[in-house]
Every structure is written in C-alpha cells, then in structure tokens.
C-alpha cells in the first residue's frame, strides 16, 4: 500500500487516482514487465498496451531506431488480443491498488466497438483510451484520428458500447488539434489524451537503407515536447472535458509545464525506457513543486499558465 497524499489525489472523468501521473500506452506493457523494478502502486494509472479484438503480430523488425533526443518506433500494435487481456493480464493486475485504463485499437468501427463491449463490466478497468492515432499500422487507427467525421463515428460507437469513461487519444499529425478535440467532446468523449507520436523516418547513410523495416515510424521522447505542449494548450482551450497531456515528459518540471498548459493529468512514455521509476519520481517531484509554490492541491495548477502581456 502507498500512503495517500491529499495534495496529489485526483479524479479525471470519474477515474480516481493517487496522483496525476500515468504511464503511456505501449511503454509499460501490461505492468508485469515493470513490477520487478518499481512499485507500480505509486503510479496514478497504468495505460495498457493497445489491445485489439484478435491478436496482432505487429510489424517486422527493425522496429525501433534511436534519434537525437528521442526514438522512432514502428511496433505496429503487436498484442495478444482482448480475450488474453481479460483472462490473463487483467486478473494479474487486479492484485494492485492502481487505476487501469485499457488502450483500445481497431481496424474498423465495429472492431473498436466490439473490444469496448467485451471490456464493459470486466472488473479492474477504470476507463478506455481509444487509440485513433497510431501512425504505424496501415489500416484504421490514424485514418480515424485525422478525419473529423471518422473520429466522431468511432467515439460515438465506443460510447454506445460501454459504460466506462471513454478517452480518445489524439494524433498530432493533423492541422487543427483544437478542432479534433472539439469533435471528440461533441461526440461524447469523457476526456481526451494527446499526443501520440509524430510520423518520421530515419536513413542509414552508410548502408543507404531505411533503419525501420516499416520505413516510417512514430517519433517520441523529449524531441516532441514543445509540439506536444503547444497542442495540449490548444486542445485544453477548446474543450471543457479534461485533457491528459503527454509527449516527451521526462521529469517533474516537464509534467508541471503540461499541467500549467491545461492538462489535468499527464502520461510518461519513452522516459520509462531510460528509468523504469520515471513515473513515481515525477509524481514526487510534482508534490515538491506544489509545496514550494504553496499550492494546496494539484488541480490548482491546471491551466494556471499566465498570459503574456503583449
Ligand atoms: C515503443 C512505443 C510503443 C507505443 N505503443 C503505443 C500503443 O500501443 N498505443 C498508443 O496509443 N500509443 C502508443 N505509443 C505512444 C505513447 O503512448 C505516447 O503517446 C508517445 O510515445 C508520446 O509520449 P512520450 O514522448 O512520453 O513517449 C507508443 C510509444 C512507443 C515509444
């Protein structure tokens, strides 16, 4: 058990968390991969690896490449499917006192809705994050997240299939992030999360080949932080539902910046690969910041960035 800290305790879209720091989908497996190294009960929430109706094999290797201040990945949403999540992964996770949000992926509207339907009522799930933004699969996903009509359709179908809070995860690979956040709110989303990875590529000049078998991959890590921060600020200004911010968060100061920009909670992704304890460490650092600046509660810093006097 982890001692409760009233200053950090928060609730988003009906999901109660010990603190506003979650681990981002695809960077923390299903928790088991990290449980030998950290106390996962110190996290606000675990967002699972993207889960589809049937198992997906993912892309062929090479699937990751390092970049200056970040990484490219083209995993292609490899996962064992929703039935394996229900029968194996969730029962193991239920022994821990930590909120679990399941990240859902699909290639069709029906597939998204069917995964949501199967997860509805399964004990130990607090919410569904809907990945409409993965740049590494050829069908579905990003095609949904870059088209306003398809975004509305997928959010509506998932909402109709579940009583759980629904959190669409937005793609940064769009022109107007505020408009996409707005579409989600209008379609019944309980919160939005952003950003997923930015599409990029990498070439090895010596061998004159692409480093990723998939050619393109998703860029994550500190390199994307300024873009993510700007998008979170724009999305938060456009909607009244909570915004969950991520993209390059590696330390408490990064997390505080996202909250000042309007995020009610944050997710830590690539930083987990450098330090498995990044999430708990960031939560403690946010608490230090609140104490240092005399804030009574973490909610007090949400959207508290001051406007510049122009
Ligand atoms: C290796 C890897 C796998 C990922 N898999 C998923 C996934 O399955 N579903 C998803 O919604 N996002 C996935 N993401 C995106 C992250 O959740 C996050 O949105 C992105 O990496 C930006 O945050 P970061 O810069 O802190 O990593 C993945 C990212 C990485 C690096």
CSV table of C-alpha atoms and ligand atoms in Angstrom, one decimal:
chain,number,residue,atom,x,y,z
A,1,UNK,CA,0.0,0.0,0.0
A,2,UNK,CA,1.1,3.5,-0.8
A,3,UNK,CA,0.3,6.3,1.7
A,4,UNK,CA,-2.3,8.7,0.3
A,5,UNK,CA,-1.3,12.2,-0.5
A,6,UNK,CA,-4.3,14.5,-0.5
A,7,UNK,CA,-2.4,17.2,-2.4
A,8,UNK,CA,-1.8,14.8,-5.4
A,9,UNK,CA,-5.0,12.7,-5.2
A,10,UNK,CA,-7.2,13.5,-8.2
A,11,UNK,CA,-10.1,12.3,-10.4
A,12,UNK,CA,-10.5,12.5,-14.1
A,13,UNK,CA,-13.7,11.6,-15.9
A,14,UNK,CA,-14.7,9.6,-12.9
A,15,UNK,CA,-11.3,7.8,-12.6
A,16,UNK,CA,-9.8,8.2,-9.1
A,17,UNK,CA,-6.0,8.2,-9.0
A,18,UNK,CA,-3.4,8.7,-6.2
A,19,UNK,CA,-1.7,11.2,-8.4
A,20,UNK,CA,-2.0,12.7,-11.9
A,21,UNK,CA,0.9,10.6,-13.4
A,22,UNK,CA,0.0,7.7,-15.7
A,23,UNK,CA,2.3,5.6,-17.8
A,24,UNK,CA,1.7,5.9,-21.5
A,25,UNK,CA,0.4,3.0,-23.7
A,26,UNK,CA,3.0,0.8,-25.3
A,27,UNK,CA,5.8,1.9,-23.0
A,28,UNK,CA,4.8,-0.1,-19.9
A,29,UNK,CA,3.4,-3.3,-21.3
A,30,UNK,CA,0.6,-4.5,-19.0
A,31,UNK,CA,2.5,-3.6,-15.8
A,32,UNK,CA,4.0,-7.0,-15.3
A,33,UNK,CA,7.1,-6.1,-17.3
A,34,UNK,CA,7.9,-3.4,-14.7
A,35,UNK,CA,6.7,-4.9,-11.5
A,36,UNK,CA,10.0,-6.4,-10.5
A,37,UNK,CA,11.7,-3.0,-10.8
A,38,UNK,CA,9.2,-0.4,-9.4
A,39,UNK,CA,6.3,-0.2,-7.0
A,40,UNK,CA,3.5,0.2,-9.6
A,41,UNK,CA,1.1,1.3,-6.9
A,42,UNK,CA,2.9,4.6,-6.8
A,43,UNK,CA,1.5,5.4,-10.2
A,44,UNK,CA,-1.7,7.4,-10.8
A,45,UNK,CA,-2.7,4.9,-13.5
A,46,UNK,CA,-1.4,2.3,-15.9
A,47,UNK,CA,-2.5,2.7,-19.5
A,48,UNK,CA,-2.1,-0.8,-21.1
A,49,UNK,CA,-0.5,-1.6,-24.5
A,50,UNK,CA,-3.0,-1.1,-27.3
A,51,UNK,CA,-5.5,-4.1,-27.4
A,52,UNK,CA,-7.4,-5.3,-30.5
A,53,UNK,CA,-10.1,-7.8,-31.0
A,54,UNK,CA,-7.9,-10.6,-32.3
A,55,UNK,CA,-4.1,-10.9,-31.7
A,56,UNK,CA,-2.0,-8.7,-34.0
A,57,UNK,CA,1.6,-9.7,-35.0
A,58,UNK,CA,2.9,-6.2,-35.4
A,59,UNK,CA,5.5,-5.1,-37.9
A,60,UNK,CA,8.7,-7.0,-38.9
A,61,UNK,CA,12.0,-5.9,-37.4
A,62,UNK,CA,13.8,-3.5,-37.2
A,63,UNK,CA,11.0,-1.7,-35.3
A,64,UNK,CA,12.9,0.9,-33.3
A,65,UNK,CA,15.6,3.5,-34.1
A,66,UNK,CA,17.2,6.0,-31.8
A,67,UNK,CA,17.1,9.7,-32.8
A,68,UNK,CA,18.6,12.8,-31.2
A,69,UNK,CA,16.5,13.4,-28.1
A,70,UNK,CA,14.0,10.7,-28.9
A,71,UNK,CA,13.2,7.5,-30.7
A,72,UNK,CA,11.2,6.2,-33.6
A,73,UNK,CA,9.1,3.1,-33.2
A,74,UNK,CA,7.1,1.1,-35.7
A,75,UNK,CA,5.9,-1.7,-33.4
A,76,UNK,CA,2.6,-1.9,-35.3
A,77,UNK,CA,0.5,-2.5,-32.2
A,78,UNK,CA,1.6,-6.1,-31.6
A,79,UNK,CA,-0.7,-7.5,-29.0
A,80,UNK,CA,-2.4,-10.8,-27.9
A,81,UNK,CA,-6.0,-9.6,-28.3
A,82,UNK,CA,-8.7,-8.7,-25.9
A,83,UNK,CA,-9.5,-12.2,-24.7
A,84,UNK,CA,-5.9,-12.7,-23.4
A,85,UNK,CA,-6.2,-9.3,-21.7
A,86,UNK,CA,-9.4,-10.4,-19.9
A,87,UNK,CA,-8.2,-13.9,-19.0
A,88,UNK,CA,-4.5,-13.4,-18.1
A,89,UNK,CA,-3.3,-9.8,-17.9
A,90,UNK,CA,-6.2,-8.1,-16.0
A,91,UNK,CA,-6.5,-10.8,-13.3
A,92,UNK,CA,-2.8,-10.3,-12.5
A,93,UNK,CA,-3.1,-6.5,-12.5
A,94,UNK,CA,-6.1,-6.6,-10.1
A,95,UNK,CA,-3.9,-7.5,-7.2
A,96,UNK,CA,-2.5,-4.0,-7.2
A,97,UNK,CA,-4.1,-0.8,-5.9
A,98,UNK,CA,-3.7,1.2,-9.1
A,99,UNK,CA,-6.1,2.5,-11.7
A,100,UNK,CA,-6.0,0.6,-15.0
A,101,UNK,CA,-7.0,2.2,-18.3
A,102,UNK,CA,-7.2,-0.1,-21.3
A,103,UNK,CA,-5.9,1.3,-24.6
A,104,UNK,CA,-8.2,0.1,-27.5
A,105,UNK,CA,-7.2,-0.2,-31.2
A,106,UNK,CA,-9.1,-1.4,-34.2
A,107,UNK,CA,-9.1,-1.5,-38.0
A,108,UNK,CA,-12.9,-0.9,-38.3
A,109,UNK,CA,-15.6,0.9,-36.4
A,110,UNK,CA,-17.1,-2.5,-35.4
A,111,UNK,CA,-13.8,-3.7,-34.1
A,112,UNK,CA,-13.3,-0.8,-31.8
A,113,UNK,CA,-16.9,-1.1,-30.6
A,114,UNK,CA,-16.6,-4.9,-30.1
A,115,UNK,CA,-13.4,-4.6,-28.0
A,116,UNK,CA,-15.2,-1.9,-25.8
A,117,UNK,CA,-18.3,-4.2,-25.5
A,118,UNK,CA,-16.2,-7.1,-24.3
A,119,UNK,CA,-14.4,-5.0,-21.7
A,120,UNK,CA,-17.6,-3.4,-20.4
A,121,UNK,CA,-18.2,-4.7,-16.9
A,122,UNK,CA,-14.9,-6.6,-16.6
A,123,UNK,CA,-13.6,-5.9,-13.0
A,124,UNK,CA,-10.5,-3.8,-12.6
A,125,UNK,CA,-10.9,-1.5,-15.6
A,126,UNK,CA,-11.4,2.2,-14.9
A,127,UNK,CA,-11.6,3.6,-18.4
A,128,UNK,CA,-10.9,3.1,-22.1
A,129,UNK,CA,-8.3,5.1,-24.0
A,130,UNK,CA,-9.2,4.9,-27.7
A,131,UNK,CA,-6.1,4.9,-30.0
A,132,UNK,CA,-7.3,6.7,-33.2
A,133,UNK,CA,-3.8,8.0,-33.8
A,134,UNK,CA,-1.1,5.3,-34.3
A,135,UNK,CA,0.9,6.1,-37.4
A,136,UNK,CA,2.4,2.6,-37.7
A,137,UNK,CA,-0.4,0.5,-39.0
A,138,UNK,CA,-1.8,0.6,-42.5
A,139,UNK,CA,-5.5,0.3,-41.7
A,140,UNK,CA,-7.6,2.0,-39.1
A,141,UNK,CA,-6.0,4.0,-36.3
A,142,UNK,CA,-4.6,7.1,-37.7
A,143,UNK,CA,-7.1,7.1,-40.6
A,144,UNK,CA,-9.7,7.6,-37.9
A,145,UNK,CA,-7.8,10.2,-35.9
A,146,UNK,CA,-7.1,12.5,-38.9
A,147,UNK,CA,-10.6,12.7,-40.2
A,148,UNK,CA,-13.2,14.6,-38.2
A,149,UNK,CA,-16.2,12.5,-39.4
A,150,UNK,CA,-14.4,9.2,-38.6
A,151,UNK,CA,-13.3,10.5,-35.2
A,152,UNK,CA,-16.9,11.3,-34.4
A,153,UNK,CA,-18.1,7.9,-35.6
A,154,UNK,CA,-15.5,5.9,-33.6
A,155,UNK,CA,-16.1,7.9,-30.4
A,156,UNK,CA,-19.9,7.5,-30.8
A,157,UNK,CA,-19.7,3.8,-31.5
A,158,UNK,CA,-17.4,3.1,-28.5
A,159,UNK,CA,-19.5,5.3,-26.2
A,160,UNK,CA,-22.6,3.3,-27.2
A,161,UNK,CA,-20.8,0.0,-26.4
A,162,UNK,CA,-19.6,0.7,-22.9
A,163,UNK,CA,-20.4,2.4,-19.6
A,164,UNK,CA,-16.7,3.1,-18.9
A,165,UNK,CA,-15.2,6.6,-19.4
A,166,UNK,CA,-14.0,6.9,-23.0
A,167,UNK,CA,-10.8,8.9,-23.7
A,168,UNK,CA,-9.9,9.3,-27.4
A,169,UNK,CA,-6.1,9.6,-27.9
A,170,UNK,CA,-5.5,12.4,-30.5
A,171,UNK,CA,-3.0,12.4,-33.3
A,172,UNK,CA,-0.5,15.3,-33.7
A,173,UNK,CA,-0.5,14.6,-37.4
A,174,UNK,CA,-3.4,16.9,-38.0
A,175,UNK,CA,-3.6,20.6,-39.0
A,176,UNK,CA,-6.1,21.7,-36.3
A,177,UNK,CA,-5.8,19.9,-32.9
A,178,UNK,CA,-8.4,22.1,-31.2
A,179,UNK,CA,-11.0,21.2,-33.8
A,180,UNK,CA,-10.3,17.4,-33.3
A,181,UNK,CA,-10.6,17.8,-29.5
A,182,UNK,CA,-13.8,19.6,-30.1
A,183,UNK,CA,-15.2,16.8,-32.3
A,184,UNK,CA,-14.4,14.3,-29.5
A,185,UNK,CA,-16.2,16.3,-26.9
A,186,UNK,CA,-19.2,16.8,-29.1
A,187,UNK,CA,-19.3,13.0,-29.8
A,188,UNK,CA,-19.5,12.2,-26.0
A,189,UNK,CA,-15.8,11.7,-25.0
A,190,UNK,CA,-15.3,11.9,-21.3
A,191,UNK,CA,-11.7,13.2,-21.7
A,192,UNK,CA,-9.1,13.4,-24.4
A,193,UNK,CA,-5.4,12.4,-24.3
A,194,UNK,CA,-2.7,13.7,-26.5
A,195,UNK,CA,-0.3,13.5,-28.2
A,196,UNK,CA,0.5,10.2,-29.9
A,197,UNK,CA,3.8,10.0,-31.8
A,198,UNK,CA,4.7,12.2,-34.8
A,199,UNK,CA,5.4,10.4,-38.0
A,200,UNK,CA,9.0,10.3,-39.1
A,201,UNK,CA,11.7,8.2,-40.7
A,202,UNK,CA,15.5,7.5,-40.4
A,203,UNK,CA,18.1,6.6,-43.1
A,204,UNK,CA,21.5,5.0,-42.5
A,205,UNK,CA,23.7,6.8,-45.0
A,206,UNK,CA,26.4,4.1,-44.9
A,207,UNK,CA,24.2,1.3,-46.0
A,208,UNK,CA,21.8,3.6,-47.9
A,209,UNK,CA,18.8,1.9,-46.3
A,210,UNK,CA,15.9,2.9,-44.1
A,211,UNK,CA,16.5,2.0,-40.4
A,212,UNK,CA,12.9,0.8,-39.9
A,213,UNK,CA,11.5,-2.1,-41.9
A,214,UNK,CA,8.2,-0.2,-42.0
A,215,UNK,CA,10.2,2.8,-43.4
A,216,UNK,CA,8.2,5.3,-41.3
A,217,UNK,CA,7.7,5.2,-37.5
A,218,UNK,CA,6.4,7.3,-34.6
A,219,UNK,CA,8.7,9.9,-33.0
A,220,UNK,CA,8.6,10.2,-29.2
A,221,UNK,CA,10.7,11.5,-26.4
A,222,UNK,CA,12.0,14.9,-25.4
A,223,UNK,CA,12.3,15.9,-29.1
A,224,UNK,CA,8.5,16.2,-29.4
A,225,UNK,CA,7.8,18.0,-26.1
A,226,UNK,CA,7.4,21.6,-27.5
A,227,UNK,CA,4.9,20.4,-30.1
A,228,UNK,CA,3.0,18.3,-27.5
A,229,UNK,CA,2.9,21.2,-25.1
A,230,UNK,CA,1.5,23.6,-27.7
A,231,UNK,CA,-1.1,21.1,-28.8
A,232,UNK,CA,-2.2,20.3,-25.2
A,233,UNK,CA,-2.6,24.1,-24.6
A,234,UNK,CA,-4.7,24.5,-27.7
A,235,UNK,CA,-6.8,21.4,-27.0
A,236,UNK,CA,-7.4,22.5,-23.4
A,237,UNK,CA,-8.5,25.9,-24.6
A,238,UNK,CA,-11.0,24.3,-26.9
A,239,UNK,CA,-12.9,21.9,-24.7
A,240,UNK,CA,-14.4,21.7,-21.2
A,241,UNK,CA,-13.7,17.9,-20.7
A,242,UNK,CA,-10.4,17.0,-19.0
A,243,UNK,CA,-7.2,16.8,-21.2
A,244,UNK,CA,-4.5,14.3,-20.4
A,245,UNK,CA,-1.1,15.5,-21.8
A,246,UNK,CA,1.9,13.6,-22.9
A,247,UNK,CA,4.9,13.8,-25.3
A,248,UNK,CA,8.4,13.9,-24.1
A,249,UNK,CA,7.8,14.2,-20.4
A,250,UNK,CA,11.0,13.1,-18.6
A,251,UNK,CA,10.9,15.0,-15.3
A,252,UNK,CA,8.6,16.7,-12.9
A,253,UNK,CA,9.2,20.1,-14.4
A,254,UNK,CA,8.0,18.8,-17.8
A,255,UNK,CA,4.9,17.4,-16.2
A,256,UNK,CA,4.1,20.7,-14.4
A,257,UNK,CA,4.5,22.6,-17.7
A,258,UNK,CA,1.8,20.3,-19.3
A,259,UNK,CA,-0.5,20.9,-16.3
A,260,UNK,CA,0.0,24.7,-16.4
A,261,UNK,CA,-0.9,24.4,-20.1
A,262,UNK,CA,-4.2,22.8,-19.2
A,263,UNK,CA,-3.6,19.1,-18.7
A,264,UNK,CA,-5.5,17.6,-15.7
A,265,UNK,CA,-3.1,14.6,-15.8
A,266,UNK,CA,0.0,13.5,-17.7
A,267,UNK,CA,1.4,10.4,-19.2
A,268,UNK,CA,5.0,9.3,-19.2
A,269,UNK,CA,6.1,7.2,-22.1
A,270,UNK,CA,9.6,7.0,-23.6
A,271,UNK,CA,11.2,8.1,-20.3
A,272,UNK,CA,10.2,4.7,-18.8
A,273,UNK,CA,12.8,3.1,-21.1
A,274,UNK,CA,15.5,5.2,-19.5
A,275,UNK,CA,14.3,5.0,-15.9
A,276,UNK,CA,11.5,2.5,-15.0
A,277,UNK,CA,10.9,4.6,-12.0
A,278,UNK,CA,10.3,7.8,-14.0
A,279,UNK,CA,6.5,7.9,-13.2
A,280,UNK,CA,6.8,7.7,-9.4
A,281,UNK,CA,9.7,10.1,-9.4
A,282,UNK,CA,7.7,12.6,-11.5
A,283,UNK,CA,4.8,12.3,-9.1
A,284,UNK,CA,7.0,13.0,-6.1
A,285,UNK,CA,8.5,16.0,-8.0
A,286,UNK,CA,5.1,17.5,-8.7
A,287,UNK,CA,4.4,17.3,-5.0
A,288,UNK,CA,7.6,19.1,-4.3
A,289,UNK,CA,6.7,21.8,-6.8
A,290,UNK,CA,3.2,22.2,-5.2
A,291,UNK,CA,4.8,22.6,-1.7
A,292,UNK,CA,7.5,25.0,-3.0
A,293,UNK,CA,4.8,27.3,-4.6
A,294,UNK,CA,2.3,27.0,-1.8
A,295,UNK,CA,-0.4,25.2,-3.9
A,296,UNK,CA,-2.9,23.3,-1.8
A,297,UNK,CA,-3.9,20.8,-4.5
A,298,UNK,CA,-2.6,19.7,-7.9
A,299,UNK,CA,-5.8,20.8,-9.5
A,300,UNK,CA,-4.8,24.4,-8.7
A,301,UNK,CA,-2.0,24.4,-11.3
A,302,UNK,CA,-4.2,23.1,-14.2
A,303,UNK,CA,-4.3,25.8,-16.8
A,304,UNK,CA,-2.6,28.2,-14.5
A,305,UNK,CA,0.0,29.5,-17.0
A,306,UNK,CA,-0.1,33.3,-17.1
A,307,UNK,CA,-0.9,35.1,-20.3
A,308,UNK,CA,2.0,37.2,-21.6
A,309,UNK,CA,1.4,41.0,-21.5
A,310,UNK,CA,1.7,41.8,-25.2
B,1,LIG,C1,7.6,1.8,-28.2
B,1,LIG,C2,6.3,2.5,-28.2
B,1,LIG,C3,5.1,1.9,-28.3
B,1,LIG,C4,3.9,2.6,-28.3
B,1,LIG,N1,2.7,1.9,-28.4
B,1,LIG,C5,1.5,2.6,-28.3
B,1,LIG,C6,0.3,1.9,-28.3
B,1,LIG,O1,0.2,0.7,-28.3
B,1,LIG,N2,-0.9,2.7,-28.2
B,1,LIG,C7,-0.9,4.0,-28.1
B,1,LIG,O2,-1.9,4.7,-28.0
B,1,LIG,N3,0.3,4.7,-28.1
B,1,LIG,C8,1.5,4.0,-28.2
B,1,LIG,N4,2.7,4.7,-28.1
B,1,LIG,C9,2.7,6.2,-28.0
B,1,LIG,C10,2.9,6.6,-26.5
B,1,LIG,O3,1.8,6.1,-25.7
B,1,LIG,C11,2.9,8.2,-26.4
B,1,LIG,O4,1.7,8.7,-26.9
B,1,LIG,C12,4.1,8.8,-27.2
B,1,LIG,O5,5.2,7.9,-27.1
B,1,LIG,C13,4.5,10.2,-26.7
B,1,LIG,O6,4.9,10.2,-25.3
B,1,LIG,P1,6.4,10.1,-24.9
B,1,LIG,O7,7.2,11.1,-25.7
B,1,LIG,O8,6.4,10.4,-23.4
B,1,LIG,O9,6.9,8.7,-25.2
B,1,LIG,C14,3.9,4.0,-28.1
B,1,LIG,C15,5.1,4.7,-28.0
B,1,LIG,C16,6.3,4.0,-28.0
B,1,LIG,C17,7.6,4.7,-27.8
